[in-house]
Amino acid sequence: MRMQLMIFVDHAGRLFPGINHSPWNGLTLADFVMPFFLFIVGVSLALTYKRLSSGIIATRKAILRALKLLSIGVFLQGGFIHGLNDLTYGVDIKQIRWMGILQAVLSLLRKYRYQGAVMFFLSIFYLCLLYGLYVPDWEFQIPNVPPKTYLVKCGVRGDTGPACNAVGMIDRKILGIQHLYKKPIYARKHECSINSPNYGPLPPNAPSWCQAPFDPEGFLSSLMAVVTCFVGLHYGHIIIHFKDHRVRIFQWMSLTCFLVVLGLILDMIGMHINKPLYTLSYMCVTAGAAGILLAGIYYMVDVCGYRYKIRFLEWMGKNALMIYIIATCNLIPVVLQGFYWGEPRNNILKLIGIGR
């Protein structure tokens, strides 16, 4: 289900901005995709450790899977494949993007009896950094001819806006601003785009930070992404330790209600639901929504016996990584545009009206 949602929002989001990622605070359909993926990774880890008799074997498989996700993520999202309208390949190592969706899935904890303590520690550590770090003024360059340098004035602590948050500061310090995502989601805010909530030209007197790089899967935000995996891990443990359908669903829905209510309360008191920062309220609401989806699918398939009618969804789930690569990274169009007549502009895609 997560894979179908991802493909839908990736393509339909360009036509209907209302389902595309929220420009900053708020929650849209697209903002559920990554947490759903992280959640089911946690559920899968619990089932993997149950299925494999040796914890060492299970750990080795999880680590190899994580390394594979990291490698594929750097290759696809780091800039090696440039897109439909660019026939060049390769990436400048000085500007490669190290972070990304697949790279964020690197959590592993064998002794899950400690998972509650680890989740609590990660959440508190994240909150301390987000609201406690001082963010000074900073600069960035736009590679025009000649390059132009912009100053972003901050000098604040605990800010959760696009310009002066600790998440961006940590990534700029550790990764370097040249390695961050160069098409930030906040460029669709009304301060930054005359076509908001779509991308568009800058309005008059747009803030300098509108053109600054920002990675939505950075170091600090990944801490809360790991917590989402731990929540999914707990849902998986419920499958293992409780055999009755009603008990499983009750356990899931009790935790789900707690997460959703907690997330909404945090949002109301000022800790806004925000996907780029992966705030605690965002983690709670999206993980709770993933729990609702899991309970619904479990009831439909395992309780009511509708498994045969959704075999296609099962097939997509088993081949999720390959479908992700094909659907979101334009691999098929990139390959097709390599076949042309006489010159690269006369490629197959242009003949059918795709690309330029």
XYZ file of C-alpha atoms in Angstrom:
356
model
C 0.000 0.000 0.000
C 2.856 2.355 0.824
C 4.398 1.778 -2.605
C 1.164 2.565 -4.427
C 0.764 5.737 -2.365
C 4.311 6.803 -3.171
C 3.868 6.348 -6.914
C 0.543 8.186 -6.822
C 1.787 11.260 -4.945
C 5.041 11.447 -6.911
C 3.138 11.833 -10.168
C -0.216 13.308 -9.199
C 1.442 15.768 -6.800
C 2.766 17.734 -9.752
C -0.778 18.253 -11.015
C -2.531 18.633 -7.654
C -0.345 20.616 -5.208
C -2.792 19.909 -2.393
C -1.526 16.319 -2.106
C 2.134 17.206 -2.642
C 4.472 17.633 0.314
C 3.572 20.508 2.617
C 5.895 23.483 1.960
C 6.750 23.567 5.679
C 4.346 23.092 8.602
C 1.288 20.925 8.015
C 0.463 17.504 6.686
C -0.561 16.328 3.229
C -1.035 12.917 1.629
C 2.559 12.838 0.368
C 3.918 13.432 3.871
C 2.706 9.990 4.967
C 4.825 8.055 2.464
C 8.231 8.073 4.160
C 6.921 7.364 7.704
C 4.845 4.460 6.365
C 7.990 3.013 4.808
C 10.018 3.433 8.007
C 7.181 1.984 10.070
C 6.935 -1.177 7.996
C 10.730 -1.561 8.143
C 10.358 -1.782 11.917
C 7.546 -4.337 11.637
C 9.672 -6.379 9.234
C 12.646 -6.388 11.614
C 10.533 -7.924 14.364
C 9.291 -10.668 12.031
C 12.807 -11.277 10.678
C 14.213 -11.969 14.130
C 11.334 -14.345 14.823
C 11.804 -16.249 11.555
C 15.576 -16.682 11.753
C 16.770 -18.941 14.545
C 20.103 -17.167 14.863
C 20.159 -13.530 15.920
C 23.608 -13.162 14.328
C 22.241 -14.227 10.933
C 19.311 -11.838 11.255
C 21.612 -8.989 12.240
C 23.901 -9.711 9.292
C 20.943 -9.681 6.910
C 19.671 -6.390 8.353
C 23.104 -4.751 8.071
C 23.571 -5.928 4.470
C 20.092 -4.637 3.628
C 20.915 -1.274 5.186
C 24.183 -1.008 3.244
C 22.365 -1.861 0.029
C 19.785 0.849 0.673
C 22.552 3.341 1.408
C 24.439 2.518 -1.796
C 21.362 2.657 -4.008
C 20.210 5.880 -2.351
C 23.524 7.662 -2.908
C 23.604 6.508 -6.543
C 20.031 7.514 -7.379
C 19.560 10.608 -5.216
C 23.141 11.803 -5.058
C 22.995 13.245 -8.550
C 24.473 10.528 -10.775
C 21.360 10.324 -12.967
C 20.458 13.884 -13.829
C 16.980 13.583 -15.281
C 14.817 13.453 -18.364
C 16.068 16.644 -19.969
C 19.786 16.080 -19.461
C 21.660 13.365 -21.342
C 24.813 13.696 -19.247
C 25.732 11.184 -16.580
C 28.019 11.296 -13.575
C 28.237 13.491 -10.513
C 30.616 16.056 -9.080
C 31.870 14.497 -5.834
C 32.157 17.999 -4.369
C 28.389 18.384 -4.614
C 27.010 14.841 -4.282
C 23.998 14.528 -1.988
C 24.820 12.018 0.746
C 21.465 11.956 2.516
C 18.113 10.768 1.169
C 15.088 8.575 1.743
C 16.806 5.206 1.406
C 19.847 6.347 3.347
C 17.664 7.181 6.345
C 16.667 3.519 6.834
C 19.660 2.373 8.907
C 18.193 1.539 12.317
C 18.864 -1.790 14.036
C 18.403 -2.970 17.618
C 18.502 -6.633 18.482
C 17.571 -6.415 22.139
C 14.181 -4.852 21.667
C 13.379 -4.958 25.354
C 15.363 -1.740 25.548
C 13.587 -0.111 22.648
C 11.398 2.098 24.834
C 14.443 3.580 26.550
C 16.193 4.098 23.222
C 13.119 5.775 21.710
C 12.839 8.066 24.729
C 16.545 8.946 24.599
C 16.496 9.701 20.867
C 13.384 11.857 21.215
C 14.822 13.872 24.118
C 18.187 14.229 22.378
C 16.428 15.467 19.227
C 14.341 17.992 21.179
C 17.368 19.278 23.081
C 19.269 19.904 19.866
C 16.314 21.336 17.956
C 15.317 23.801 20.659
C 18.632 24.252 22.477
C 21.259 24.890 19.801
C 22.146 28.455 18.887
C 21.952 29.111 15.140
C 24.256 31.940 13.994
C 24.079 33.934 10.747
C 25.221 31.947 7.735
C 26.024 32.400 4.043
C 25.535 30.436 0.850
C 26.356 30.903 -2.817
C 24.239 30.605 -5.938
C 26.445 29.306 -8.778
C 25.562 32.042 -11.234
C 28.074 33.754 -13.475
C 29.605 35.341 -11.459
C 28.607 33.483 -8.261
C 26.482 35.501 -5.840
C 26.714 35.193 -2.059
C 23.644 35.567 0.169
C 23.541 36.211 3.901
C 20.858 34.636 6.091
C 20.496 36.473 9.381
C 19.634 34.258 12.336
C 21.274 34.603 15.739
C 18.443 32.704 17.433
C 17.840 29.577 19.472
C 14.926 27.150 19.136
C 13.617 28.498 15.821
C 11.715 25.993 13.671
C 11.287 28.130 10.564
C 12.970 27.337 7.229
C 15.941 29.681 7.666
C 17.249 29.321 11.195
C 16.508 25.814 12.473
C 19.110 23.564 14.077
C 18.387 20.735 11.599
C 19.742 22.746 8.675
C 22.650 24.134 10.698
C 23.873 20.661 11.700
C 23.743 19.444 8.086
C 25.616 22.522 6.868
C 28.325 21.967 9.488
C 28.717 18.201 9.061
C 27.920 17.557 5.402
C 28.704 20.944 3.902
C 26.096 23.093 2.226
C 27.207 21.972 -1.229
C 26.047 18.418 -0.437
C 22.494 19.344 0.582
C 19.309 19.028 -1.470
C 19.254 21.992 -3.856
C 15.499 22.154 -4.428
C 14.169 22.621 -0.884
C 10.503 22.104 -0.165
C 10.161 25.552 1.409
C 10.817 27.092 -2.016
C 7.076 26.469 -2.551
C 6.066 28.737 0.351
C 4.250 31.943 -0.558
C 7.302 33.968 0.495
C 9.405 32.121 -2.079
C 7.105 31.402 -5.032
C 4.512 33.428 -6.865
C 2.925 30.089 -7.817
C 2.735 28.792 -4.228
C 2.087 26.004 -3.300
C 3.894 25.085 -6.523
C 7.462 25.988 -7.361
C 7.744 29.204 -9.315
C 9.656 32.443 -9.801
C 10.667 34.371 -6.710
C 8.275 37.144 -5.682
C 9.594 40.673 -5.112
C 11.570 41.040 -1.865
C 11.771 37.277 -1.355
C 13.890 36.288 1.672
C 17.454 35.251 0.912
C 16.934 31.757 2.353
C 14.407 30.867 -0.363
C 17.250 29.739 -2.642
C 19.346 28.057 0.055
C 19.850 24.256 -0.037
C 18.165 22.189 2.677
C 18.078 18.423 3.115
C 14.759 16.965 4.352
C 16.531 13.711 5.272
C 19.410 15.172 7.275
C 21.210 13.972 10.376
C 18.964 15.410 13.075
C 15.679 14.654 11.342
C 16.871 11.064 10.852
C 16.852 10.577 14.625
C 13.078 10.810 14.667
C 12.921 8.640 11.557
C 14.693 5.947 13.584
C 12.056 6.360 16.299
C 9.390 5.636 13.665
C 11.199 2.356 12.949
C 11.107 1.510 16.646
C 7.365 2.173 16.756
C 6.927 -0.251 13.850
C 9.167 -2.721 15.675
C 6.779 -2.663 18.621
C 3.800 -3.320 16.323
C 5.739 -6.298 14.963
C 6.340 -7.624 18.486
C 2.582 -7.582 19.043
C 2.210 -9.949 16.082
C 4.788 -12.275 17.630
C 3.569 -12.318 21.226
C -0.214 -12.216 20.728
C -1.986 -14.797 18.584
C -5.632 -13.734 18.906
C -6.859 -11.365 16.177
C -8.898 -9.241 18.552
C -6.033 -8.836 20.992
C -3.617 -7.803 18.243
C -6.011 -5.225 16.827
C -6.825 -3.892 20.309
C -3.134 -3.525 21.144
C -2.420 -1.771 17.858
C -5.359 0.609 18.080
C -4.620 1.511 21.709
C -1.092 2.566 20.787
C -2.344 4.242 17.612
C -4.860 6.390 19.498
C -2.191 7.411 22.000
C 0.251 8.440 19.243
C -2.282 10.412 17.213
C -3.700 12.257 20.234
C -0.206 13.042 21.549
C 0.873 14.338 18.140
C -2.162 16.608 17.813
C -1.681 17.978 21.336
C 1.980 18.745 20.615
C 0.962 20.513 17.413
C -1.603 22.636 19.262
C 0.916 23.755 21.892
C 3.414 24.909 19.257
C 5.484 21.853 18.329
C 4.136 21.886 14.797
C 3.706 18.890 12.519
C 6.607 19.315 10.091
C 7.980 16.717 7.713
C 11.299 18.436 6.706
C 12.268 18.734 10.390
C 10.634 15.379 11.244
C 9.250 16.852 14.437
C 8.030 14.732 17.336
C 4.416 15.645 16.577
C 4.895 14.604 12.945
C 6.405 11.295 14.035
C 3.512 10.579 16.388
C 0.712 11.401 13.940
C 2.227 9.600 10.948
C 3.254 6.520 12.948
C -0.265 6.390 14.385
C -1.708 6.635 10.874
C 0.577 3.786 9.775
C -0.794 1.745 12.678
C -4.355 2.389 11.506
C -3.432 1.243 8.002
C -1.685 -1.874 9.317
C -4.689 -2.812 11.473
C -7.081 -2.227 8.574
C -5.102 -4.340 6.118
C -4.600 -7.047 8.755
C -8.350 -7.178 9.397
C -9.148 -7.315 5.690
C -6.549 -9.979 4.801
C -6.020 -12.138 7.905
C -9.422 -11.873 9.532
C -11.784 -11.548 6.555
C -9.660 -13.579 4.126
C -9.449 -11.166 1.181
C -5.828 -12.000 0.421
C -6.426 -13.269 -3.113
C -8.099 -10.026 -4.171
C -5.051 -7.973 -3.258
C -2.318 -10.254 -4.647
C -1.140 -7.413 -6.851
C -0.439 -5.279 -3.783
C 1.424 -8.202 -2.226
C 3.580 -8.519 -5.343
C 4.416 -4.816 -5.236
C 5.344 -5.086 -1.566
C 7.756 -7.953 -2.243
C 9.405 -5.994 -5.055
C 9.166 -2.570 -3.440
C 12.809 -1.565 -3.883
C 12.903 -2.279 -7.617
C 9.556 -0.545 -8.170
C 10.811 2.462 -6.196
C 13.886 2.730 -8.409
C 11.893 2.446 -11.635
C 8.977 4.688 -10.628
C 10.682 7.560 -8.837
C 14.072 7.807 -10.491
C 12.959 7.844 -14.142
C 15.211 4.912 -15.047
C 13.078 3.754 -17.958
C 12.876 7.254 -19.552
C 16.604 7.777 -18.937
C 17.398 4.545 -20.782
C 14.969 5.299 -23.623
C 16.353 8.776 -24.228
C 19.744 7.216 -24.897
C 18.404 5.908 -28.233
C 18.314 8.710 -30.821
C 18.611 9.385 -34.543
C 21.507 11.573 -35.679
C 21.748 13.719 -32.562
C 20.685 13.355 -28.900
C 17.746 15.734 -29.270
C 16.073 13.296 -31.667
C 15.467 10.646 -29.024
C 12.490 8.375 -28.527
C 11.049 10.398 -25.674
C 10.939 13.591 -27.703
C 9.103 11.789 -30.479
C 6.304 10.899 -28.059
C 6.244 14.334 -26.447
C 8.251 13.718 -23.252
C 11.259 15.813 -22.344
C 12.776 18.412 -24.624
